[in-house]
Structure formats: C-alpha cells, structure tokens
PDB file of C-alpha atoms and ligand atoms in Angstrom:
ATOM      1  CA  UNK A  20       0.000   0.000   0.000  1.00 83.00           C
ATOM      2  CA  UNK A  21       1.334   3.464  -0.914  1.00 94.00           C
ATOM      3  CA  UNK A  22       0.319   6.839   0.414  1.00 96.00           C
ATOM      4  CA  UNK A  23       1.499  10.457   0.265  1.00 96.00           C
ATOM      5  CA  UNK A  24       3.065  11.788   3.440  1.00 97.00           C
ATOM      6  CA  UNK A  25       4.004  15.269   4.494  1.00 98.00           C
ATOM      7  CA  UNK A  26       7.603  15.598   5.611  1.00 98.00           C
ATOM      8  CA  UNK A  27       8.965  18.720   7.262  1.00 98.00           C
ATOM      9  CA  UNK A  28      12.737  18.630   6.937  1.00 98.00           C
ATOM     10  CA  UNK A  29      15.103  21.068   8.604  1.00 98.00           C
ATOM     11  CA  UNK A  30      17.173  22.762   5.893  1.00 98.00           C
ATOM     12  CA  UNK A  31      20.030  25.082   6.708  1.00 98.00           C
ATOM     13  CA  UNK A  32      23.539  25.333   8.076  1.00 98.00           C
ATOM     14  CA  UNK A  33      25.437  26.795  11.017  1.00 97.00           C
ATOM     15  CA  UNK A  34      24.116  30.252  10.214  1.00 98.00           C
ATOM     16  CA  UNK A  35      20.456  29.170  10.580  1.00 97.00           C
ATOM     17  CA  UNK A  36      17.672  27.318   8.841  1.00 98.00           C
ATOM     18  CA  UNK A  37      13.998  26.379   8.810  1.00 98.00           C
ATOM     19  CA  UNK A  38      11.602  23.470   8.356  1.00 98.00           C
ATOM     20  CA  UNK A  39      10.861  22.898   4.674  1.00 98.00           C
ATOM     21  CA  UNK A  40       7.633  20.995   3.825  1.00 98.00           C
ATOM     22  CA  UNK A  41       7.568  18.223   1.174  1.00 98.00           C
ATOM     23  CA  UNK A  42       4.821  15.905  -0.098  1.00 98.00           C
ATOM     24  CA  UNK A  43       6.376  12.518  -0.807  1.00 98.00           C
ATOM     25  CA  UNK A  44       5.337   8.958  -1.671  1.00 97.00           C
ATOM     26  CA  UNK A  45       5.686   6.257   0.986  1.00 97.00           C
ATOM     27  CA  UNK A  46       5.500   2.524   0.193  1.00 97.00           C
ATOM     28  CA  UNK A  47       4.810  -0.449   2.397  1.00 96.00           C
ATOM     29  CA  UNK A  48       7.801  -1.635   4.433  1.00 97.00           C
ATOM     30  CA  UNK A  49       9.802   1.576   4.071  1.00 98.00           C
ATOM     31  CA  UNK A  50      11.845   3.292   6.758  1.00 98.00           C
ATOM     32  CA  UNK A  51      12.365   7.031   7.198  1.00 98.00           C
ATOM     33  CA  UNK A  52      15.723   6.873   5.406  1.00 98.00           C
ATOM     34  CA  UNK A  53      14.026   5.383   2.297  1.00 98.00           C
ATOM     35  CA  UNK A  54      11.778   8.430   2.163  1.00 98.00           C
ATOM     36  CA  UNK A  55      14.743  10.782   2.609  1.00 98.00           C
ATOM     37  CA  UNK A  56      16.436   9.043  -0.315  1.00 98.00           C
ATOM     38  CA  UNK A  57      13.256   9.468  -2.395  1.00 98.00           C
ATOM     39  CA  UNK A  58      13.274  13.172  -1.560  1.00 98.00           C
ATOM     40  CA  UNK A  59      16.883  13.374  -2.756  1.00 98.00           C
ATOM     41  CA  UNK A  60      16.075  11.422  -5.931  1.00 98.00           C
ATOM     42  CA  UNK A  61      12.916  13.275  -6.915  1.00 98.00           C
ATOM     43  CA  UNK A  62      12.745  16.720  -5.327  1.00 97.00           C
ATOM     44  CA  UNK A  63      15.862  18.006  -3.607  1.00 98.00           C
ATOM     45  CA  UNK A  64      19.171  16.383  -4.615  1.00 98.00           C
ATOM     46  CA  UNK A  65      21.137  18.756  -2.382  1.00 98.00           C
ATOM     47  CA  UNK A  66      19.519  17.525   0.869  1.00 98.00           C
ATOM     48  CA  UNK A  67      22.450  16.612   3.135  1.00 98.00           C
ATOM     49  CA  UNK A  68      22.118  13.383   5.127  1.00 98.00           C
ATOM     50  CA  UNK A  69      24.736  11.030   6.557  1.00 98.00           C
ATOM     51  CA  UNK A  70      24.195   7.287   6.213  1.00 98.00           C
ATOM     52  CA  UNK A  71      26.142   4.197   5.321  1.00 97.00           C
ATOM     53  CA  UNK A  72      24.883   0.703   6.206  1.00 98.00           C
ATOM     54  CA  UNK A  73      21.095   1.097   6.190  1.00 97.00           C
ATOM     55  CA  UNK A  74      21.061  -1.787   8.658  1.00 98.00           C
ATOM     56  CA  UNK A  75      21.316  -0.116  12.064  1.00 98.00           C
ATOM     57  CA  UNK A  76      24.972  -0.980  12.438  1.00 98.00           C
ATOM     58  CA  UNK A  77      27.133   1.980  11.349  1.00 98.00           C
ATOM     59  CA  UNK A  78      25.545   4.605  13.601  1.00 98.00           C
ATOM     60  CA  UNK A  79      25.667   7.273  10.871  1.00 98.00           C
ATOM     61  CA  UNK A  80      22.026   8.140  10.190  1.00 98.00           C
ATOM     62  CA  UNK A  81      21.210   9.592  13.623  1.00 98.00           C
ATOM     63  CA  UNK A  82      18.706  12.446  13.588  1.00 98.00           C
ATOM     64  CA  UNK A  83      15.498  13.442  15.354  1.00 98.00           C
ATOM     65  CA  UNK A  84      12.204  12.086  14.062  1.00 98.00           C
ATOM     66  CA  UNK A  85       9.289  14.057  15.489  1.00 98.00           C
ATOM     67  CA  UNK A  86      11.685  15.365  18.142  1.00 97.00           C
ATOM     68  CA  UNK A  87      12.896  11.935  19.249  1.00 97.00           C
ATOM     69  CA  UNK A  88      16.524  10.856  18.647  1.00 98.00           C
ATOM     70  CA  UNK A  89      16.377   7.901  16.212  1.00 98.00           C
ATOM     71  CA  UNK A  90      18.305   6.020  13.567  1.00 98.00           C
ATOM     72  CA  UNK A  91      16.479   6.955  10.358  1.00 98.00           C
ATOM     73  CA  UNK A  92      17.257   3.565   8.806  1.00 98.00           C
ATOM     74  CA  UNK A  93      15.615   1.720  11.703  1.00 98.00           C
ATOM     75  CA  UNK A  94      12.498   3.851  12.027  1.00 98.00           C
ATOM     76  CA  UNK A  95       9.677   2.193  10.116  1.00 98.00           C
ATOM     77  CA  UNK A  96       7.159   4.511   8.514  1.00 98.00           C
ATOM     78  CA  UNK A  97       4.441   2.136   9.764  1.00 97.00           C
ATOM     79  CA  UNK A  98       5.263   3.215  13.347  1.00 97.00           C
ATOM     80  CA  UNK A  99       4.399   6.863  12.534  1.00 97.00           C
ATOM     81  CA  UNK A 100       0.823   8.143  12.116  1.00 94.00           C
ATOM     82  CA  UNK A 101       0.226   8.332   8.306  1.00 89.00           C
ATOM     83  CA  UNK A 102      -2.076  11.345   8.563  1.00 92.00           C
ATOM     84  CA  UNK A 103       0.354  13.541  10.516  1.00 96.00           C
ATOM     85  CA  UNK A 104       3.461  15.340   9.212  1.00 98.00           C
ATOM     86  CA  UNK A 105       6.816  13.731   9.934  1.00 98.00           C
ATOM     87  CA  UNK A 106       9.329  16.265  11.226  1.00 98.00           C
ATOM     88  CA  UNK A 107      13.023  15.565  10.625  1.00 98.00           C
ATOM     89  CA  UNK A 108      15.640  17.646  12.394  1.00 98.00           C
ATOM     90  CA  UNK A 109      19.377  17.200  12.997  1.00 98.00           C
ATOM     91  CA  UNK A 110      20.634  16.075  16.408  1.00 98.00           C
ATOM     92  CA  UNK A 111      20.221  19.089  18.644  1.00 98.00           C
ATOM     93  CA  UNK A 112      23.224  18.585  20.933  1.00 98.00           C
ATOM     94  CA  UNK A 113      25.854  18.911  18.208  1.00 98.00           C
ATOM     95  CA  UNK A 114      26.639  21.780  15.837  1.00 98.00           C
ATOM     96  CA  UNK A 115      24.901  21.585  12.457  1.00 98.00           C
ATOM     97  CA  UNK A 116      27.062  21.151   9.372  1.00 98.00           C
ATOM     98  CA  UNK A 117      24.185  21.184   6.889  1.00 98.00           C
ATOM     99  CA  UNK A 118      20.557  19.988   6.869  1.00 98.00           C
ATOM    100  CA  UNK A 119      20.458  16.677   8.798  1.00 98.00           C
ATOM    101  CA  UNK A 120      24.232  16.375   9.200  1.00 98.00           C
ATOM    102  CA  UNK A 121      25.863  17.373  12.492  1.00 98.00           C
ATOM    103  CA  UNK A 122      29.461  17.707  13.576  1.00 98.00           C
ATOM    104  CA  UNK A 123      29.939  14.948  16.170  1.00 98.00           C
ATOM    105  CA  UNK A 124      33.644  15.583  16.822  1.00 98.00           C
ATOM    106  CA  UNK A 125      32.821  16.406  20.482  1.00 98.00           C
ATOM    107  CA  UNK A 126      32.453  12.652  20.939  1.00 98.00           C
ATOM    108  CA  UNK A 127      35.809  11.768  19.422  1.00 98.00           C
ATOM    109  CA  UNK A 128      37.507  14.355  21.643  1.00 98.00           C
ATOM    110  CA  UNK A 129      35.864  12.772  24.712  1.00 98.00           C
ATOM    111  CA  UNK A 130      36.929   9.282  23.576  1.00 98.00           C
ATOM    112  CA  UNK A 131      40.541  10.430  23.388  1.00 98.00           C
ATOM    113  CA  UNK A 132      40.447  11.670  27.008  1.00 97.00           C
ATOM    114  CA  UNK A 133      39.883   8.142  28.376  1.00 98.00           C
ATOM    115  CA  UNK A 134      43.034   6.065  28.949  1.00 96.00           C
ATOM    116  CA  UNK A 135      42.773   2.785  27.052  1.00 96.00           C
ATOM    117  CA  UNK A 136      42.913  -0.732  28.544  1.00 95.00           C
ATOM    118  CA  UNK A 137      46.143  -1.320  30.474  1.00 95.00           C
ATOM    119  CA  UNK A 138      47.316  -4.920  29.918  1.00 93.00           C
ATOM    120  CA  UNK A 139      48.051  -6.910  33.083  1.00 93.00           C
ATOM    121  CA  UNK A 140      51.815  -7.144  33.660  1.00 92.00           C
ATOM    122  CA  UNK A 141      53.368 -10.584  33.248  1.00 90.00           C
ATOM    123  CA  UNK A 142      50.413 -12.114  31.361  1.00 90.00           C
ATOM    124  CA  UNK A 143      50.895 -12.790  27.653  1.00 89.00           C
ATOM    125  CA  UNK A 144      47.935 -11.749  25.457  1.00 82.00           C
ATOM    126  CA  UNK A 145      46.987 -15.383  24.662  1.00 88.00           C
ATOM    127  CA  UNK A 146      46.980 -16.241  28.358  1.00 91.00           C
ATOM    128  CA  UNK A 147      44.244 -13.803  29.409  1.00 90.00           C
ATOM    129  CA  UNK A 148      41.498 -15.616  31.330  1.00 92.00           C
ATOM    130  CA  UNK A 149      38.179 -14.104  32.381  1.00 92.00           C
ATOM    131  CA  UNK A 150      35.016 -15.474  33.938  1.00 94.00           C
ATOM    132  CA  UNK A 151      32.122 -15.689  31.477  1.00 95.00           C
ATOM    133  CA  UNK A 152      30.144 -13.287  33.671  1.00 93.00           C
ATOM    134  CA  UNK A 153      32.828 -10.606  33.165  1.00 93.00           C
ATOM    135  CA  UNK A 154      32.963 -11.286  29.423  1.00 93.00           C
ATOM    136  CA  UNK A 155      29.182 -10.908  29.203  1.00 93.00           C
ATOM    137  CA  UNK A 156      29.279  -7.608  31.057  1.00 93.00           C
ATOM    138  CA  UNK A 157      31.785  -6.002  28.657  1.00 94.00           C
ATOM    139  CA  UNK A 158      30.061  -7.527  25.649  1.00 96.00           C
ATOM    140  CA  UNK A 159      26.878  -5.640  26.367  1.00 97.00           C
ATOM    141  CA  UNK A 160      28.769  -2.331  26.333  1.00 97.00           C
ATOM    142  CA  UNK A 161      30.701  -3.343  23.209  1.00 97.00           C
ATOM    143  CA  UNK A 162      27.494  -3.572  21.195  1.00 98.00           C
ATOM    144  CA  UNK A 163      27.682   0.244  20.989  1.00 98.00           C
ATOM    145  CA  UNK A 164      27.595   1.461  17.363  1.00 98.00           C
ATOM    146  CA  UNK A 165      28.547   5.039  18.316  1.00 98.00           C
ATOM    147  CA  UNK A 166      25.395   6.565  16.943  1.00 98.00           C
ATOM    148  CA  UNK A 167      25.607   9.184  19.734  1.00 98.00           C
ATOM    149  CA  UNK A 168      21.836   9.240  20.215  1.00 98.00           C
ATOM    150  CA  UNK A 169      22.409   8.799  23.959  1.00 98.00           C
ATOM    151  CA  UNK A 170      24.752  11.786  23.919  1.00 98.00           C
ATOM    152  CA  UNK A 171      22.151  13.753  21.954  1.00 98.00           C
ATOM    153  CA  UNK A 172      19.314  13.069  24.391  1.00 98.00           C
ATOM    154  CA  UNK A 173      21.146  13.598  27.688  1.00 98.00           C
ATOM    155  CA  UNK A 174      19.806  16.812  29.206  1.00 98.00           C
ATOM    156  CA  UNK A 175      23.160  17.632  30.821  1.00 98.00           C
ATOM    157  CA  UNK A 176      24.547  18.741  27.459  1.00 98.00           C
ATOM    158  CA  UNK A 177      21.438  18.854  25.225  1.00 97.00           C
ATOM    159  CA  UNK A 178      20.661  22.452  26.151  1.00 93.00           C
ATOM    160  CA  UNK A 179      23.779  23.253  28.124  1.00 97.00           C
ATOM    161  CA  UNK A 180      26.753  24.008  25.943  1.00 97.00           C
ATOM    162  CA  UNK A 181      28.577  25.181  29.068  1.00 98.00           C
ATOM    163  CA  UNK A 182      28.623  21.624  30.479  1.00 98.00           C
ATOM    164  CA  UNK A 183      30.355  20.086  27.482  1.00 98.00           C
ATOM    165  CA  UNK A 184      33.956  20.725  28.614  1.00 98.00           C
ATOM    166  CA  UNK A 185      33.387  18.880  31.906  1.00 98.00           C
ATOM    167  CA  UNK A 186      30.966  16.103  30.878  1.00 98.00           C
ATOM    168  CA  UNK A 187      31.809  13.034  28.829  1.00 98.00           C
ATOM    169  CA  UNK A 188      28.186  11.904  28.358  1.00 98.00           C
ATOM    170  CA  UNK A 189      26.625   8.452  28.795  1.00 98.00           C
ATOM    171  CA  UNK A 190      28.484   6.776  25.933  1.00 98.00           C
ATOM    172  CA  UNK A 191      31.900   7.610  27.377  1.00 98.00           C
ATOM    173  CA  UNK A 192      30.986   7.203  31.031  1.00 98.00           C
ATOM    174  CA  UNK A 193      29.886   3.720  29.944  1.00 98.00           C
ATOM    175  CA  UNK A 194      33.336   3.206  28.379  1.00 98.00           C
ATOM    176  CA  UNK A 195      34.982   4.138  31.695  1.00 98.00           C
ATOM    177  CA  UNK A 196      32.617   1.760  33.514  1.00 98.00           C
ATOM    178  CA  UNK A 197      33.508  -1.047  31.106  1.00 97.00           C
ATOM    179  CA  UNK A 198      37.222  -0.582  31.747  1.00 97.00           C
ATOM    180  CA  UNK A 199      36.762  -0.102  35.502  1.00 96.00           C
ATOM    181  CA  UNK A 200      34.840  -3.395  35.735  1.00 95.00           C
ATOM    182  CA  UNK A 201      37.331  -5.253  33.537  1.00 95.00           C
ATOM    183  CA  UNK A 202      39.056  -7.849  35.757  1.00 94.00           C
ATOM    184  CA  UNK A 203      42.315  -7.683  33.754  1.00 95.00           C
ATOM    185  CA  UNK A 204      42.630  -3.915  33.439  1.00 95.00           C
ATOM    186  CA  UNK A 205      45.782  -2.871  35.294  1.00 95.00           C
ATOM    187  CA  UNK A 206      45.141   0.867  35.185  1.00 95.00           C
ATOM    188  CA  UNK A 207      45.290   1.178  38.985  1.00 93.00           C
ATOM    189  CA  UNK A 208      48.877  -0.114  38.917  1.00 92.00           C
ATOM    190  CA  UNK A 209      49.669   2.618  36.377  1.00 92.00           C
ATOM    191  CA  UNK A 210      48.301   5.287  38.739  1.00 94.00           C
ATOM    192  CA  UNK A 211      44.919   5.642  36.985  1.00 95.00           C
ATOM    193  CA  UNK A 212      41.824   5.604  39.210  1.00 95.00           C
ATOM    194  CA  UNK A 213      39.061   5.183  36.644  1.00 96.00           C
ATOM    195  CA  UNK A 214      35.986   5.629  38.842  1.00 95.00           C
ATOM    196  CA  UNK A 215      37.472   8.650  40.565  1.00 95.00           C
ATOM    197  CA  UNK A 216      38.425  10.170  37.240  1.00 96.00           C
ATOM    198  CA  UNK A 217      34.833   9.584  36.023  1.00 97.00           C
ATOM    199  CA  UNK A 218      33.696  11.683  38.952  1.00 96.00           C
ATOM    200  CA  UNK A 219      36.423  14.338  38.963  1.00 95.00           C
ATOM    201  CA  UNK A 220      37.298  14.699  35.257  1.00 97.00           C
ATOM    202  CA  UNK A 221      34.283  13.421  33.279  1.00 98.00           C
ATOM    203  CA  UNK A 222      31.276  14.800  35.173  1.00 98.00           C
ATOM    204  CA  UNK A 223      29.692  11.564  36.445  1.00 98.00           C
ATOM    205  CA  UNK A 224      27.985  13.585  39.207  1.00 97.00           C
ATOM    206  CA  UNK A 225      26.008  15.568  36.595  1.00 98.00           C
ATOM    207  CA  UNK A 226      24.112  12.405  35.596  1.00 98.00           C
ATOM    208  CA  UNK A 227      20.962  12.265  37.697  1.00 96.00           C
ATOM    209  CA  UNK A 228      19.815   8.906  36.292  1.00 97.00           C
ATOM    210  CA  UNK A 229      16.989  10.141  34.084  1.00 97.00           C
ATOM    211  CA  UNK A 230      17.416   6.986  31.904  1.00 98.00           C
ATOM    212  CA  UNK A 231      16.749   8.881  28.658  1.00 98.00           C
ATOM    213  CA  UNK A 232      20.035   7.516  27.262  1.00 98.00           C
ATOM    214  CA  UNK A 233      18.921   3.932  27.886  1.00 98.00           C
ATOM    215  CA  UNK A 234      15.511   4.648  26.359  1.00 98.00           C
ATOM    216  CA  UNK A 235      16.937   5.840  23.010  1.00 98.00           C
ATOM    217  CA  UNK A 236      19.796   3.341  22.591  1.00 98.00           C
ATOM    218  CA  UNK A 237      19.128   1.364  19.368  1.00 98.00           C
ATOM    219  CA  UNK A 238      21.316  -1.485  20.636  1.00 98.00           C
ATOM    220  CA  UNK A 239      19.172  -1.701  23.781  1.00 98.00           C
ATOM    221  CA  UNK A 240      22.192  -1.356  26.042  1.00 98.00           C
ATOM    222  CA  UNK A 241      21.060  -0.816  29.619  1.00 98.00           C
ATOM    223  CA  UNK A 242      23.415   2.142  29.980  1.00 98.00           C
ATOM    224  CA  UNK A 243      21.965   3.549  33.195  1.00 98.00           C
ATOM    225  CA  UNK A 244      21.483   0.433  35.303  1.00 98.00           C
ATOM    226  CA  UNK A 245      24.443  -1.607  34.050  1.00 97.00           C
ATOM    227  CA  UNK A 246      27.097   1.093  33.561  1.00 98.00           C
ATOM    228  CA  UNK A 247      26.298   4.466  35.132  1.00 98.00           C
ATOM    229  CA  UNK A 248      24.770   3.398  38.452  1.00 97.00           C
ATOM    230  CA  UNK A 249      27.493   0.778  39.157  1.00 96.00           C
ATOM    231  CA  UNK A 250      30.141   3.377  38.244  1.00 97.00           C
ATOM    232  CA  UNK A 251      28.580   5.841  40.678  1.00 96.00           C
ATOM    233  CA  UNK A 252      28.573   3.141  43.365  1.00 94.00           C
ATOM    234  CA  UNK A 253      32.211   2.306  42.718  1.00 92.00           C
ATOM    235  CA  UNK A 254      33.203   5.977  42.816  1.00 91.00           C
ATOM    236  CA  UNK A 255      31.306   6.431  46.113  1.00 89.00           C
ATOM    237  CA  UNK A 256      32.780   3.248  47.603  1.00 82.00           C
ATOM    238  CA  UNK A 257      36.276   4.463  46.841  1.00 74.00           C
ATOM    239  CA  UNK A 258      35.612   7.948  48.135  1.00 66.00           C
ATOM    240  CA  UNK A 259      34.026   6.854  51.416  1.00 64.00           C
ATOM    241  CA  UNK A 260      35.941   3.645  52.130  1.00 62.00           C
ATOM    242  CA  UNK A 261      38.017   4.563  55.237  1.00 60.00           C
ATOM    243  CA  UNK A 262      40.985   2.417  54.121  1.00 58.00           C
ATOM    244  CA  UNK A 263      41.034   3.961  50.649  1.00 58.00           C
ATOM    245  CA  UNK A 264      40.698   7.423  52.227  1.00 53.00           C
ATOM    246  CA  UNK A 265      43.598   6.750  54.619  1.00 56.00           C
ATOM    247  CA  UNK A 266      45.735   5.337  51.799  1.00 57.00           C
ATOM    248  CA  UNK A 267      45.167   8.415  49.644  1.00 52.00           C
ATOM    249  CA  UNK A 268      46.134  10.702  52.553  1.00 51.00           C
ATOM    250  CA  UNK A 269      49.334   8.759  53.188  1.00 55.00           C
ATOM    251  CA  UNK A 270      50.197   8.732  49.460  1.00 50.00           C
ATOM    252  CA  UNK A 271      49.754  12.509  49.270  1.00 47.00           C
ATOM    253  CA  UNK A 272      52.380  13.124  51.991  1.00 47.00           C
TER     254      UNK A 272
HETATM  255 FE1  LIG B 518      24.305   4.746  20.374  1.00 54.75          FE
HETATM  256 FE2  LIG B 518      23.653   3.145  22.426  1.00 54.75          FE
HETATM  257 FE3  LIG B 518      26.216   3.517  21.776  1.00 54.75          FE
HETATM  258 FE4  LIG B 518      24.836   5.492  22.902  1.00 54.75          FE
HETATM  259  S1  LIG B 518      25.382   3.519  23.843  1.00 54.75           S
HETATM  260  S2  LIG B 518      26.234   5.682  21.170  1.00 54.75           S
HETATM  261  S3  LIG B 518      22.821   5.185  22.004  1.00 54.75           S
HETATM  262  S4  LIG B 518      24.649   2.538  20.523  1.00 54.75           S
HETATM  263 FE1  LIG B 519      21.990  11.625  31.016  1.00 54.75          FE
HETATM  264 FE2  LIG B 519      21.570   9.022  30.905  1.00 54.75          FE
HETATM  265 FE3  LIG B 519      22.315  10.140  33.146  1.00 54.75          FE
HETATM  266  S1  LIG B 519      20.393  10.607  29.885  1.00 54.75           S
HETATM  267  S2  LIG B 519      21.374  12.137  33.083  1.00 54.75           S
HETATM  268  S3  LIG B 519      23.483  10.051  31.303  1.00 54.75           S
HETATM  269  S4  LIG B 519      20.939   8.443  32.925  1.00 54.75           S
HETATM  270 FE1  LIG B 520      23.931   2.781   9.340  1.00 54.75          FE
HETATM  271 FE2  LIG B 520      21.513   3.865   9.809  1.00 54.75          FE
HETATM  272  S1  LIG B 520      22.673   3.913   7.955  1.00 54.75           S
HETATM  273  S2  LIG B 520      22.857   2.907  11.223  1.00 54.75           S
END
C-alpha cells in the first residue's frame, strides 16, 4: 500500500535554517531513510544526510524524528501516524554542518580523554582468562555502534553548551565503567583511578539517572542500570571507604 506523506525537513547550516515541507510517496515496508532518499532522488538532490549501512549498524544516520533521537534507517514509517506530518531535524546537541548532518567531533575528543585498557603485567595476550560473567558484562557495552543518540538526548549537554567541557556523556561514562569493571585492566597499577576520574574529570555527578540515554539506545544497552549506576557506586565506595581514604592521605604526603 502506498500513500502520500508530508515531511517537514530542517534545511540550513550553522548560520540558521527552517523546516521545509515536502509531499512525498511512501510505500509499504519503508523506513524514514528510504523516504529521505526518495526526496533526494525526486525533489531536492542537495539535501544533506549522513548514512552508510542502512542496517542499524554503522551509527551514521542519527537524527530526530518528530523530536525523538532515532536512527532513520531503523524507524519504520508504519510506526508513525500516516495522517500527521513527519518532522526531521538534525541532532540538537551537536553543531549543524548542513541539513540533517551534524558535527559529532565532540564525541571523538571525549573518547581520546579516556586512557585505554592497560594490559596486566606478566600475562601474555593469549593467556588472558576471564570469567564468562565478566565477558558478558563487557560484551553488552561493546554492542555500541557510536550513533551518539544517547549523547544527543542527555539533558546535561542537550541544552547546556557550558557543560560540554566537563561532561563526557553516557556513551563515554559507559566506556569508563567497562574498563573499571574489567578484571584484567591494570590501570590502577599505572596510577589511573578510573571511577574517581569519572567523577572528577568526566562529570559523572552531573548524571541524575533520568534513563533517557537507555531509552533511546538502538542497541538496547542498559546504559543507566548496568554502567552508570554501578560506576557511581564504585566511585562512592572508593571515596568513602576509610581504608582507601587513609591510603590516599598517606600517598599525598
Ligand atoms: Fe548509540 Fe547506544 Fe552507543 Fe549510545 S550507547 S552511542 S545510544 S549505541
Ligand atoms: Fe543523562 Fe543518561 Fe544520566 S540521559 S542524566 S546520562 S541516565
Ligand atoms: Fe547505518 Fe543507519 S545507515 S545505522
């Protein structure tokens, strides 16, 4: 079954823009990205959109569909009311390049601030052994496709540009949690306190557990309950553990 839909697509660049209305054909089984491609093919070839896999795996086609952060290639038209306009806007948290394309380099800068896995001393790479429970925990976090929808939705930076320098966002706090929970990570021996750094350097305290990040994640990673809350607990345990406190005082002398 085909029908004509009204799309309102944000057109513009860093200097400003507006919602442009289009009437466009929609066919059974199509996703929002199919309709965007039809717009490019039939009405507006200069419409800028980033995409790659069209299978929900590259994380490129992130945008906001009716104000909700979504992957356009995974949003079926059948889930949207056919008699209401579909509004497409770029991710609001990041600077616009053009039309639906945003500059997500904030995220790559945050990724670079996190020290990578520190291999355990004296254990050859082939000799690493981990309990299946620990493997499963990291595997959930490693499903991340870096679509940055969680970063886009988090209120700490969504409307607060001033928080960006001190806040890594859920995707990268989750990365710190993954490394902090990793049984073979030897960062502590290299003088890196991951949970403390999450608190002091990456703004973990700004997260007030609204769960919006978990709600929008297309990989259904339970970011809040499985990464952020445990990381907060670990940071608090370290801060308020009397032995850890005493040790840090002695080390500072
Ligand atoms: Fe996207 Fe989920 Fe990864 Fe966030 S955690 S970047 S929402 S896949
Ligand atoms: Fe933001 Fe997720 Fe925390 S949306 S406030 S990081 S629970
Ligand atoms: Fe790759 Fe949508 S095009 S996730």
